[in-house]
mmCIF file of C-alpha atoms and ligand atoms in Angstrom:
data_model
loop_
_atom_site.group_PDB
_atom_site.id
_atom_site.type_symbol
_atom_site.label_atom_id
_atom_site.label_comp_id
_atom_site.label_asym_id
_atom_site.label_seq_id
_atom_site.Cartn_x
_atom_site.Cartn_y
_atom_site.Cartn_z
ATOM 1 C CA UNK A 5 34.874 14.580 14.233
ATOM 2 C CA UNK A 6 31.536 15.547 12.855
ATOM 3 C CA UNK A 7 32.137 17.823 9.865
ATOM 4 C CA UNK A 8 34.833 20.149 11.110
ATOM 5 C CA UNK A 9 33.668 20.033 14.718
ATOM 6 C CA UNK A 10 35.457 17.875 17.308
ATOM 7 C CA UNK A 11 33.380 15.736 19.620
ATOM 8 C CA UNK A 12 33.112 16.462 23.376
ATOM 9 C CA UNK A 13 31.633 14.233 26.050
ATOM 10 C CA UNK A 14 30.982 15.015 29.682
ATOM 11 C CA UNK A 15 28.539 13.975 32.352
ATOM 12 C CA UNK A 16 27.393 14.818 35.856
ATOM 13 C CA UNK A 17 25.699 12.832 38.536
ATOM 14 C CA UNK A 18 22.262 13.838 39.771
ATOM 15 C CA UNK A 19 23.192 13.126 43.405
ATOM 16 C CA UNK A 20 22.800 15.975 45.914
ATOM 17 C CA UNK A 21 22.077 19.636 45.158
ATOM 18 C CA UNK A 22 24.460 21.254 42.670
ATOM 19 C CA UNK A 23 26.823 23.848 44.135
ATOM 20 C CA UNK A 24 28.399 27.022 42.820
ATOM 21 C CA UNK A 25 31.544 24.855 42.468
ATOM 22 C CA UNK A 26 29.778 22.533 39.978
ATOM 23 C CA UNK A 27 28.513 25.542 38.053
ATOM 24 C CA UNK A 28 31.739 27.561 37.896
ATOM 25 C CA UNK A 29 34.030 24.523 37.498
ATOM 26 C CA UNK A 30 31.936 22.523 35.076
ATOM 27 C CA UNK A 31 28.566 23.716 33.806
ATOM 28 C CA UNK A 32 29.660 27.221 32.881
ATOM 29 C CA UNK A 33 32.577 25.835 30.843
ATOM 30 C CA UNK A 34 30.206 23.327 29.188
ATOM 31 C CA UNK A 35 28.091 26.254 27.924
ATOM 32 C CA UNK A 36 31.123 28.021 26.329
ATOM 33 C CA UNK A 37 32.459 24.723 24.922
ATOM 34 C CA UNK A 38 29.062 23.973 23.314
ATOM 35 C CA UNK A 39 29.751 26.758 20.869
ATOM 36 C CA UNK A 40 32.898 25.119 19.574
ATOM 37 C CA UNK A 41 32.354 21.357 19.843
ATOM 38 C CA UNK A 42 29.794 18.771 18.969
ATOM 39 C CA UNK A 43 28.726 18.059 22.576
ATOM 40 C CA UNK A 44 27.220 15.188 24.400
ATOM 41 C CA UNK A 45 26.247 15.983 27.977
ATOM 42 C CA UNK A 46 24.802 13.110 29.931
ATOM 43 C CA UNK A 47 23.053 12.839 33.277
ATOM 44 C CA UNK A 48 24.979 9.806 34.397
ATOM 45 C CA UNK A 49 22.296 7.948 36.290
ATOM 46 C CA UNK A 50 23.898 4.509 35.844
ATOM 47 C CA UNK A 51 26.838 5.867 37.849
ATOM 48 C CA UNK A 52 24.581 7.156 40.585
ATOM 49 C CA UNK A 53 23.286 3.802 41.722
ATOM 50 C CA UNK A 54 26.810 2.680 42.697
ATOM 51 C CA UNK A 55 25.703 4.372 45.979
ATOM 52 C CA UNK A 56 22.187 3.551 47.294
ATOM 53 C CA UNK A 57 19.600 6.031 46.060
ATOM 54 C CA UNK A 58 15.984 6.668 46.798
ATOM 55 C CA UNK A 59 14.272 5.910 43.415
ATOM 56 C CA UNK A 60 11.752 8.793 43.417
ATOM 57 C CA UNK A 61 14.410 11.215 44.522
ATOM 58 C CA UNK A 62 16.883 10.072 41.853
ATOM 59 C CA UNK A 63 14.275 10.435 39.135
ATOM 60 C CA UNK A 64 13.396 13.965 40.347
ATOM 61 C CA UNK A 65 17.037 15.050 40.616
ATOM 62 C CA UNK A 66 17.899 13.632 37.229
ATOM 63 C CA UNK A 67 15.200 15.608 35.499
ATOM 64 C CA UNK A 68 16.123 18.741 37.442
ATOM 65 C CA UNK A 69 19.787 18.339 36.362
ATOM 66 C CA UNK A 70 18.846 17.922 32.721
ATOM 67 C CA UNK A 71 16.657 21.076 32.995
ATOM 68 C CA UNK A 72 19.515 22.868 34.644
ATOM 69 C CA UNK A 73 21.829 22.097 31.721
ATOM 70 C CA UNK A 74 19.381 23.987 29.566
ATOM 71 C CA UNK A 75 18.813 26.772 32.044
ATOM 72 C CA UNK A 76 22.568 27.251 32.212
ATOM 73 C CA UNK A 77 22.533 27.979 28.483
ATOM 74 C CA UNK A 78 23.166 24.707 26.611
ATOM 75 C CA UNK A 79 20.987 24.547 23.575
ATOM 76 C CA UNK A 80 19.293 21.106 23.325
ATOM 77 C CA UNK A 81 18.880 21.461 19.617
ATOM 78 C CA UNK A 82 22.637 21.814 19.099
ATOM 79 C CA UNK A 83 24.127 19.789 21.920
ATOM 80 C CA UNK A 84 22.859 16.427 22.957
ATOM 81 C CA UNK A 85 21.494 16.348 26.539
ATOM 82 C CA UNK A 86 20.290 12.964 27.731
ATOM 83 C CA UNK A 87 20.010 10.340 30.402
ATOM 84 C CA UNK A 88 22.721 7.736 30.300
ATOM 85 C CA UNK A 89 20.140 5.030 31.240
ATOM 86 C CA UNK A 90 18.220 5.807 27.974
ATOM 87 C CA UNK A 91 21.036 4.632 25.803
ATOM 88 C CA UNK A 92 21.691 0.956 26.510
ATOM 89 C CA UNK A 93 25.019 1.056 24.653
ATOM 90 C CA UNK A 94 26.719 2.543 27.755
ATOM 91 C CA UNK A 95 26.123 -0.595 29.776
ATOM 92 C CA UNK A 96 26.828 -2.950 26.870
ATOM 93 C CA UNK A 97 30.182 -1.310 26.019
ATOM 94 C CA UNK A 98 31.071 -1.131 29.691
ATOM 95 C CA UNK A 99 30.746 -4.940 29.864
ATOM 96 C CA UNK A 100 33.095 -5.436 26.954
ATOM 97 C CA UNK A 101 35.602 -2.974 28.383
ATOM 98 C CA UNK A 102 35.430 -4.687 31.739
ATOM 99 C CA UNK A 103 36.956 -7.642 29.988
ATOM 100 C CA UNK A 104 39.916 -5.496 28.956
ATOM 101 C CA UNK A 105 40.514 -3.872 32.377
ATOM 102 C CA UNK A 106 42.843 -5.315 34.996
ATOM 103 C CA UNK A 107 41.918 -5.608 38.638
ATOM 104 C CA UNK A 108 45.195 -3.934 39.496
ATOM 105 C CA UNK A 109 44.226 -0.851 37.443
ATOM 106 C CA UNK A 110 40.926 -0.435 39.307
ATOM 107 C CA UNK A 111 42.519 -1.172 42.672
ATOM 108 C CA UNK A 112 44.621 1.988 42.203
ATOM 109 C CA UNK A 113 41.717 4.359 41.676
ATOM 110 C CA UNK A 114 41.590 6.883 44.472
ATOM 111 C CA UNK A 115 37.925 7.693 44.037
ATOM 112 C CA UNK A 116 37.094 4.014 44.644
ATOM 113 C CA UNK A 117 39.206 3.975 47.793
ATOM 114 C CA UNK A 118 37.549 7.166 49.066
ATOM 115 C CA UNK A 119 34.005 6.025 48.243
ATOM 116 C CA UNK A 120 34.618 2.520 49.646
ATOM 117 C CA UNK A 121 35.818 4.013 52.925
ATOM 118 C CA UNK A 122 32.665 6.239 53.050
ATOM 119 C CA UNK A 123 30.219 3.433 52.234
ATOM 120 C CA UNK A 124 31.702 0.465 53.993
ATOM 121 C CA UNK A 125 28.343 -1.236 54.220
ATOM 122 C CA UNK A 126 27.978 -1.324 50.379
ATOM 123 C CA UNK A 127 31.314 -1.764 48.637
ATOM 124 C CA UNK A 128 29.681 -3.176 45.498
ATOM 125 C CA UNK A 129 31.213 -4.316 42.243
ATOM 126 C CA UNK A 130 29.607 -1.373 40.468
ATOM 127 C CA UNK A 131 31.567 1.092 42.606
ATOM 128 C CA UNK A 132 34.733 -0.828 41.708
ATOM 129 C CA UNK A 133 34.123 -0.787 37.956
ATOM 130 C CA UNK A 134 32.688 2.809 37.925
ATOM 131 C CA UNK A 135 35.717 4.031 35.937
ATOM 132 C CA UNK A 136 35.099 1.407 33.202
ATOM 133 C CA UNK A 137 31.554 2.660 32.746
ATOM 134 C CA UNK A 138 32.953 6.175 32.508
ATOM 135 C CA UNK A 139 35.370 4.973 29.827
ATOM 136 C CA UNK A 140 32.438 3.456 27.963
ATOM 137 C CA UNK A 141 30.566 6.773 28.103
ATOM 138 C CA UNK A 142 33.439 8.566 26.434
ATOM 139 C CA UNK A 143 34.594 6.007 23.914
ATOM 140 C CA UNK A 144 30.985 5.220 22.721
ATOM 141 C CA UNK A 145 30.812 8.709 21.089
ATOM 142 C CA UNK A 146 34.379 8.658 19.845
ATOM 143 C CA UNK A 147 34.944 11.841 21.955
ATOM 144 C CA UNK A 148 38.039 13.894 21.191
ATOM 145 C CA UNK A 149 37.846 15.962 24.372
ATOM 146 C CA UNK A 150 36.454 15.498 27.856
ATOM 147 C CA UNK A 151 36.115 18.423 30.250
ATOM 148 C CA UNK A 152 36.669 17.085 33.784
ATOM 149 C CA UNK A 153 37.893 18.283 37.094
ATOM 150 C CA UNK A 154 41.333 17.257 38.266
ATOM 151 C CA UNK A 155 39.718 14.665 40.494
ATOM 152 C CA UNK A 156 38.636 12.758 37.339
ATOM 153 C CA UNK A 157 42.058 12.704 35.655
ATOM 154 C CA UNK A 158 42.846 9.200 36.835
ATOM 155 C CA UNK A 159 39.651 7.896 35.261
ATOM 156 C CA UNK A 160 40.447 9.670 32.032
ATOM 157 C CA UNK A 161 43.903 8.184 31.979
ATOM 158 C CA UNK A 162 42.324 4.733 32.290
ATOM 159 C CA UNK A 163 40.011 5.591 29.423
ATOM 160 C CA UNK A 164 42.929 6.449 27.250
ATOM 161 C CA UNK A 165 44.730 3.218 28.180
ATOM 162 C CA UNK A 166 41.684 1.106 27.450
ATOM 163 C CA UNK A 167 41.238 2.777 24.059
ATOM 164 C CA UNK A 168 44.849 2.251 23.187
ATOM 165 C CA UNK A 169 44.805 -1.369 24.446
ATOM 166 C CA UNK A 170 41.735 -2.144 22.418
ATOM 167 C CA UNK A 171 43.044 -0.417 19.286
ATOM 168 C CA UNK A 172 46.329 -2.333 19.556
ATOM 169 C CA UNK A 173 44.472 -5.632 19.230
ATOM 170 C CA UNK A 174 41.655 -4.737 16.824
ATOM 171 C CA UNK A 175 42.876 -1.782 14.759
ATOM 172 C CA UNK A 176 41.650 1.799 14.973
ATOM 173 C CA UNK A 177 38.332 1.455 16.712
ATOM 174 C CA UNK A 178 38.307 4.160 19.352
ATOM 175 C CA UNK A 179 39.407 7.821 19.349
ATOM 176 C CA UNK A 180 41.860 8.323 22.223
ATOM 177 C CA UNK A 181 40.345 11.299 24.145
ATOM 178 C CA UNK A 182 42.182 14.255 25.688
ATOM 179 C CA UNK A 183 41.228 15.892 28.994
ATOM 180 C CA UNK A 184 40.112 19.468 29.010
ATOM 181 C CA UNK A 185 40.728 21.231 32.310
ATOM 182 C CA UNK A 186 39.170 24.692 32.441
ATOM 183 C CA UNK A 187 41.168 27.406 34.123
ATOM 184 C CA UNK A 188 38.487 29.757 35.475
ATOM 185 C CA UNK A 189 36.680 28.333 38.487
ATOM 186 C CA UNK A 190 38.747 25.140 38.262
ATOM 187 C CA UNK A 191 38.465 24.561 41.949
ATOM 188 C CA UNK A 192 36.123 26.416 44.192
ATOM 189 C CA UNK A 193 36.782 25.705 47.849
ATOM 190 C CA UNK A 194 34.512 25.246 50.864
ATOM 191 C CA UNK A 195 33.432 28.524 52.474
ATOM 192 C CA UNK A 196 33.905 26.963 55.880
ATOM 193 C CA UNK A 197 37.205 25.117 55.269
ATOM 194 C CA UNK A 198 39.150 26.563 52.349
ATOM 195 C CA UNK A 199 41.510 23.507 52.332
ATOM 196 C CA UNK A 200 38.597 21.346 51.072
ATOM 197 C CA UNK A 201 36.755 21.680 47.715
ATOM 198 C CA UNK A 202 33.219 22.922 47.778
ATOM 199 C CA UNK A 203 31.159 19.771 47.434
ATOM 200 C CA UNK A 204 27.544 18.908 47.164
ATOM 201 C CA UNK A 205 27.925 16.061 49.688
ATOM 202 C CA UNK A 206 29.377 18.400 52.378
ATOM 203 C CA UNK A 207 27.440 17.952 55.610
ATOM 204 C CA UNK A 208 27.725 21.639 56.590
ATOM 205 C CA UNK A 209 25.198 23.598 54.470
ATOM 206 C CA UNK A 210 27.144 26.811 55.125
ATOM 207 C CA UNK A 211 30.225 25.388 53.313
ATOM 208 C CA UNK A 212 28.567 25.390 49.920
ATOM 209 C CA UNK A 213 26.401 27.748 47.966
ATOM 210 C CA UNK A 214 23.728 25.722 46.220
ATOM 211 C CA UNK A 215 22.529 26.840 42.763
ATOM 212 C CA UNK A 216 18.981 27.045 44.090
ATOM 213 C CA UNK A 217 19.759 29.128 47.227
ATOM 214 C CA UNK A 218 17.788 32.280 47.557
ATOM 215 C CA UNK A 219 19.586 35.667 47.505
ATOM 216 C CA UNK A 220 19.436 36.147 51.283
ATOM 217 C CA UNK A 221 20.981 32.748 51.887
ATOM 218 C CA UNK A 222 23.680 33.344 49.359
ATOM 219 C CA UNK A 223 24.591 36.704 50.895
ATOM 220 C CA UNK A 224 24.489 35.237 54.400
ATOM 221 C CA UNK A 225 26.849 32.364 53.419
ATOM 222 C CA UNK A 226 29.296 34.750 51.829
ATOM 223 C CA UNK A 227 29.232 36.935 54.891
ATOM 224 C CA UNK A 228 29.984 33.956 57.130
ATOM 225 C CA UNK A 229 32.748 32.588 54.911
ATOM 226 C CA UNK A 230 35.913 31.781 56.851
ATOM 227 C CA UNK A 231 38.778 34.238 56.135
ATOM 228 C CA UNK A 232 41.793 35.276 58.296
ATOM 229 C CA UNK A 233 42.865 37.984 60.734
ATOM 230 C CA UNK A 234 45.345 39.786 58.427
ATOM 231 C CA UNK A 235 42.689 42.294 57.378
ATOM 232 C CA UNK A 236 44.217 43.119 54.023
ATOM 233 C CA UNK A 237 42.714 42.085 50.672
ATOM 234 C CA UNK A 238 45.455 40.185 48.827
ATOM 235 C CA UNK A 239 45.427 37.193 46.491
ATOM 236 C CA UNK A 240 47.811 34.635 47.988
ATOM 237 C CA UNK A 241 47.988 31.089 49.286
ATOM 238 C CA UNK A 242 48.579 32.290 52.864
ATOM 239 C CA UNK A 243 45.041 33.693 52.876
ATOM 240 C CA UNK A 244 43.109 30.734 51.371
ATOM 241 C CA UNK A 245 39.606 31.780 52.405
ATOM 242 C CA UNK A 246 40.012 35.207 50.868
ATOM 243 C CA UNK A 247 41.725 33.776 47.793
ATOM 244 C CA UNK A 248 38.687 31.524 47.281
ATOM 245 C CA UNK A 249 36.304 34.494 47.616
ATOM 246 C CA UNK A 250 38.366 36.398 44.998
ATOM 247 C CA UNK A 251 38.237 33.372 42.718
ATOM 248 C CA UNK A 252 34.446 33.227 43.123
ATOM 249 C CA UNK A 253 34.115 37.005 42.513
ATOM 250 C CA UNK A 254 36.427 36.709 39.468
ATOM 251 C CA UNK A 255 34.569 33.800 37.951
ATOM 252 C CA UNK A 256 31.205 35.553 38.505
ATOM 253 C CA UNK A 257 32.257 38.902 37.100
ATOM 254 C CA UNK A 258 34.897 37.992 34.519
ATOM 255 C CA UNK A 259 37.411 40.348 36.219
ATOM 256 C CA UNK A 260 40.906 38.947 36.854
ATOM 257 C CA UNK A 261 42.141 38.440 40.492
ATOM 258 C CA UNK A 262 44.601 41.343 40.246
ATOM 259 C CA UNK A 263 41.904 43.666 39.032
ATOM 260 C CA UNK A 264 39.725 42.596 41.968
ATOM 261 C CA UNK A 265 42.485 43.109 44.481
ATOM 262 C CA UNK A 266 43.152 46.654 43.124
ATOM 263 C CA UNK A 267 39.457 47.501 43.107
ATOM 264 C CA UNK A 268 39.118 46.518 46.774
ATOM 265 C CA UNK A 269 42.448 47.715 48.041
ATOM 266 C CA UNK A 270 42.177 49.316 51.487
ATOM 267 C CA UNK A 271 38.565 48.190 51.967
ATOM 268 C CA UNK A 272 37.408 45.788 54.704
ATOM 269 C CA UNK A 273 36.556 42.104 54.376
ATOM 270 C CA UNK A 274 32.919 42.788 55.262
ATOM 271 C CA UNK A 275 32.541 45.073 52.298
ATOM 272 C CA UNK A 276 34.268 42.636 49.933
ATOM 273 C CA UNK A 277 32.108 39.751 51.137
ATOM 274 C CA UNK A 278 28.959 41.801 50.427
ATOM 275 C CA UNK A 279 30.263 42.380 46.864
ATOM 276 C CA UNK A 280 30.897 38.662 46.457
ATOM 277 C CA UNK A 281 27.397 37.919 47.585
ATOM 278 C CA UNK A 282 25.994 40.397 45.125
ATOM 279 C CA UNK A 283 28.139 38.955 42.270
ATOM 280 C CA UNK A 284 26.954 35.420 42.998
ATOM 281 C CA UNK A 285 23.305 36.489 43.207
ATOM 282 C CA UNK A 286 23.686 38.313 39.842
ATOM 283 C CA UNK A 287 24.769 34.980 38.272
ATOM 284 C CA UNK A 288 22.435 32.613 40.052
ATOM 285 C CA UNK A 289 19.200 34.614 40.047
ATOM 286 C CA UNK A 290 18.739 34.625 36.231
ATOM 287 C CA UNK A 291 19.700 30.918 36.163
ATOM 288 C CA UNK A 292 17.035 30.099 38.767
ATOM 289 C CA UNK A 293 14.433 32.068 36.845
ATOM 290 C CA UNK A 294 15.164 30.279 33.587
ATOM 291 C CA UNK A 295 15.062 26.977 35.388
ATOM 292 C CA UNK A 296 11.627 27.692 36.885
ATOM 293 C CA UNK A 297 10.321 28.784 33.496
ATOM 294 C CA UNK A 298 11.621 25.667 31.767
ATOM 295 C CA UNK A 299 10.358 23.360 34.485
ATOM 296 C CA UNK A 300 6.808 24.521 33.914
ATOM 297 C CA UNK A 301 6.721 23.286 30.298
ATOM 298 C CA UNK A 302 6.738 19.576 30.912
ATOM 299 C CA UNK A 303 5.951 18.645 27.331
ATOM 300 C CA UNK A 304 8.937 20.650 26.019
ATOM 301 C CA UNK A 305 11.307 18.949 28.440
ATOM 302 C CA UNK A 306 9.857 15.487 27.575
ATOM 303 C CA UNK A 307 10.447 16.278 23.896
ATOM 304 C CA UNK A 308 14.109 17.179 24.571
ATOM 305 C CA UNK A 309 14.494 13.950 26.513
ATOM 306 C CA UNK A 310 13.011 11.822 23.815
ATOM 307 C CA UNK A 311 14.709 13.417 20.821
ATOM 308 C CA UNK A 312 18.124 13.714 22.359
ATOM 309 C CA UNK A 313 18.137 10.061 23.555
ATOM 310 C CA UNK A 314 17.429 9.043 19.989
ATOM 311 C CA UNK A 315 20.214 11.223 18.662
ATOM 312 C CA UNK A 316 22.656 9.859 21.220
ATOM 313 C CA UNK A 317 21.569 6.336 20.483
ATOM 314 C CA UNK A 318 22.104 6.741 16.759
ATOM 315 C CA UNK A 319 25.842 7.501 17.347
ATOM 316 C CA UNK A 320 26.296 5.047 20.169
ATOM 317 C CA UNK A 321 24.956 2.059 18.263
ATOM 318 C CA UNK A 322 27.475 2.631 15.473
ATOM 319 C CA UNK A 323 30.472 2.297 17.810
ATOM 320 C CA UNK A 324 28.823 -0.560 19.688
ATOM 321 C CA UNK A 325 28.144 -2.629 16.577
ATOM 322 C CA UNK A 326 31.678 -2.115 15.367
ATOM 323 C CA UNK A 327 33.132 -3.217 18.730
ATOM 324 C CA UNK A 328 30.804 -6.259 18.979
ATOM 325 C CA UNK A 329 31.983 -7.356 15.510
ATOM 326 C CA UNK A 330 35.618 -6.881 16.462
ATOM 327 C CA UNK A 331 35.403 -9.055 19.523
ATOM 328 C CA UNK A 332 33.682 -11.780 17.584
ATOM 329 C CA UNK A 333 29.976 -11.586 18.424
ATOM 330 C CA UNK A 334 27.747 -13.096 15.681
ATOM 331 C CA UNK A 335 26.276 -10.613 13.184
ATOM 332 C CA UNK A 336 22.602 -9.766 13.445
ATOM 333 C CA UNK A 337 20.664 -11.325 10.640
ATOM 334 C CA UNK A 338 18.030 -9.052 9.307
ATOM 335 C CA UNK A 339 14.581 -9.812 7.820
HETATM 336 P P1 ATP B 20 30.279 14.951 45.458
HETATM 337 O O1 ATP B 20 30.310 15.843 46.651
HETATM 338 O O2 ATP B 20 28.995 14.074 45.388
HETATM 339 O O3 ATP B 20 31.501 14.188 45.266
HETATM 340 P P2 ATP B 20 30.932 17.116 43.792
HETATM 341 O O4 ATP B 20 30.151 18.296 44.193
HETATM 342 O O5 ATP B 20 32.317 16.953 44.173
HETATM 343 O O6 ATP B 20 30.113 15.821 44.190
HETATM 344 P P3 ATP B 20 30.993 15.860 41.131
HETATM 345 O O7 ATP B 20 29.608 15.250 40.820
HETATM 346 O O8 ATP B 20 32.094 14.997 41.582
HETATM 347 O O9 ATP B 20 30.727 17.060 42.218
HETATM 348 O O10 ATP B 20 31.409 16.747 39.955
HETATM 349 C C1 ATP B 20 30.634 17.284 38.948
HETATM 350 C C2 ATP B 20 31.516 18.279 38.147
HETATM 351 O O11 ATP B 20 31.669 19.454 38.898
HETATM 352 C C3 ATP B 20 32.877 17.735 37.880
HETATM 353 O O12 ATP B 20 33.249 18.189 36.557
HETATM 354 C C4 ATP B 20 33.726 18.408 38.865
HETATM 355 O O13 ATP B 20 35.088 18.556 38.441
HETATM 356 C C5 ATP B 20 33.058 19.777 39.064
HETATM 357 N N1 ATP B 20 33.289 20.221 40.438
HETATM 358 C C6 ATP B 20 32.795 19.705 41.587
HETATM 359 N N2 ATP B 20 33.177 20.439 42.615
HETATM 360 C C7 ATP B 20 33.868 21.474 42.215
HETATM 361 C C8 ATP B 20 34.493 22.573 42.771
HETATM 362 N N3 ATP B 20 34.451 22.791 44.081
HETATM 363 N N4 ATP B 20 35.156 23.499 42.060
HETATM 364 C C9 ATP B 20 35.189 23.331 40.696
HETATM 365 N N5 ATP B 20 34.593 22.302 40.047
HETATM 366 C C10 ATP B 20 33.915 21.354 40.723
HETATM 367 N N1 LTN B 21 32.716 10.476 37.208
HETATM 368 C C1 LTN B 21 32.293 11.843 36.862
HETATM 369 C C2 LTN B 21 31.004 11.855 36.081
HETATM 370 C C3 LTN B 21 31.164 11.171 34.748
HETATM 371 C C4 LTN B 21 31.881 11.641 33.643
HETATM 372 C C5 LTN B 21 31.699 10.638 32.630
HETATM 373 C C6 LTN B 21 32.602 12.790 33.390
HETATM 374 C C7 LTN B 21 30.622 9.946 34.433
HETATM 375 N N2 LTN B 21 30.948 9.623 33.176
HETATM 376 C C8 LTN B 21 32.271 10.747 31.393
HETATM 377 C C9 LTN B 21 33.163 12.908 32.115
HETATM 378 C C10 LTN B 21 33.051 11.895 31.119
HETATM 379 C C11 LTN B 21 32.160 12.616 38.091
HETATM 380 O O1 LTN B 21 31.839 12.083 39.184
HETATM 381 N N3 LTN B 21 32.333 13.924 38.074
#
């Protein structure tokens, strides 16, 4: 807690181009939550190198992601937006927590299994201990809540277990965080295969709407979205492609699914898809304009990066020093 505000931590990786799924399922909620909580939003670049990255590309994407946080409406004066690699406490706490994590716990992580299968030529130790670094991110700031997608729940459960395990030995050191799963836009599905989630690493560019897609591309992708042959606009699991489009339309316009179904009753899929395209463009176009404006002012972004890293570090160091003392590291002698 800071004053009467609870602390929130979340992070996103700067790998790949962000999709509408990332925006509706994460970023949009972050903006709303930043009104209520004391928020730390990191660009988790330490996590990114668990998979091989092109250095120049990673640097570029990381900056673009941080700029996008601001373009989406997060105020860098109120919330703390920073690069994970600029606060060394993340890596230092992760090491300590590694020594409290069992191999068996990490062996069970489904994301590790998936990523190991995908990158068989590089199953590195960082990929294996990825969830411990994530726990360090969260515990370093004594976060009360962590907005994550359902795919990250297993990592959050580990974080809670590690906090409780550590507290059981050393007293009340860490706040045990709660997950926050948003309802609206919780899971946006692929436009080409509605049984899969929309994902920035999808090989088919028509499966995802990217945040930087131009209006024509957005409309074309919506038009081509896979639906069904029933021909009637209804919101149900048997019509997963259409259901996903209704979810997207709902999340973009703020109208509930029932309201959308009523408004489009008796109309064709083509007409509805056009409306979905328009609704997405109406959300993304202003976001893109703000992004381009912000990007131009390099000095302002640099100042945000510098100031926010300092603010994050000031909190992180407090937790880190406490933990170092608890585990028995010698105190630093000053002067
Ligand atoms: P990758 O394809 O590289 O696994 P991703 O697009 O699945 O990436 P993540 O980096 O894993 O995205 O997630 C960033 C955030 O966006 C997380 O909070 C995640 O829950 C959310 N998110 C990702 N995809 C979707 C989606 N299709 N619908 C809703 N939220 C999503
Ligand atoms: N693993 C997360 C990103 C992430 C994160 C975090 C999310 C890293 N550290 C701490 C919440 C809190 C992902 O891939 N979406």
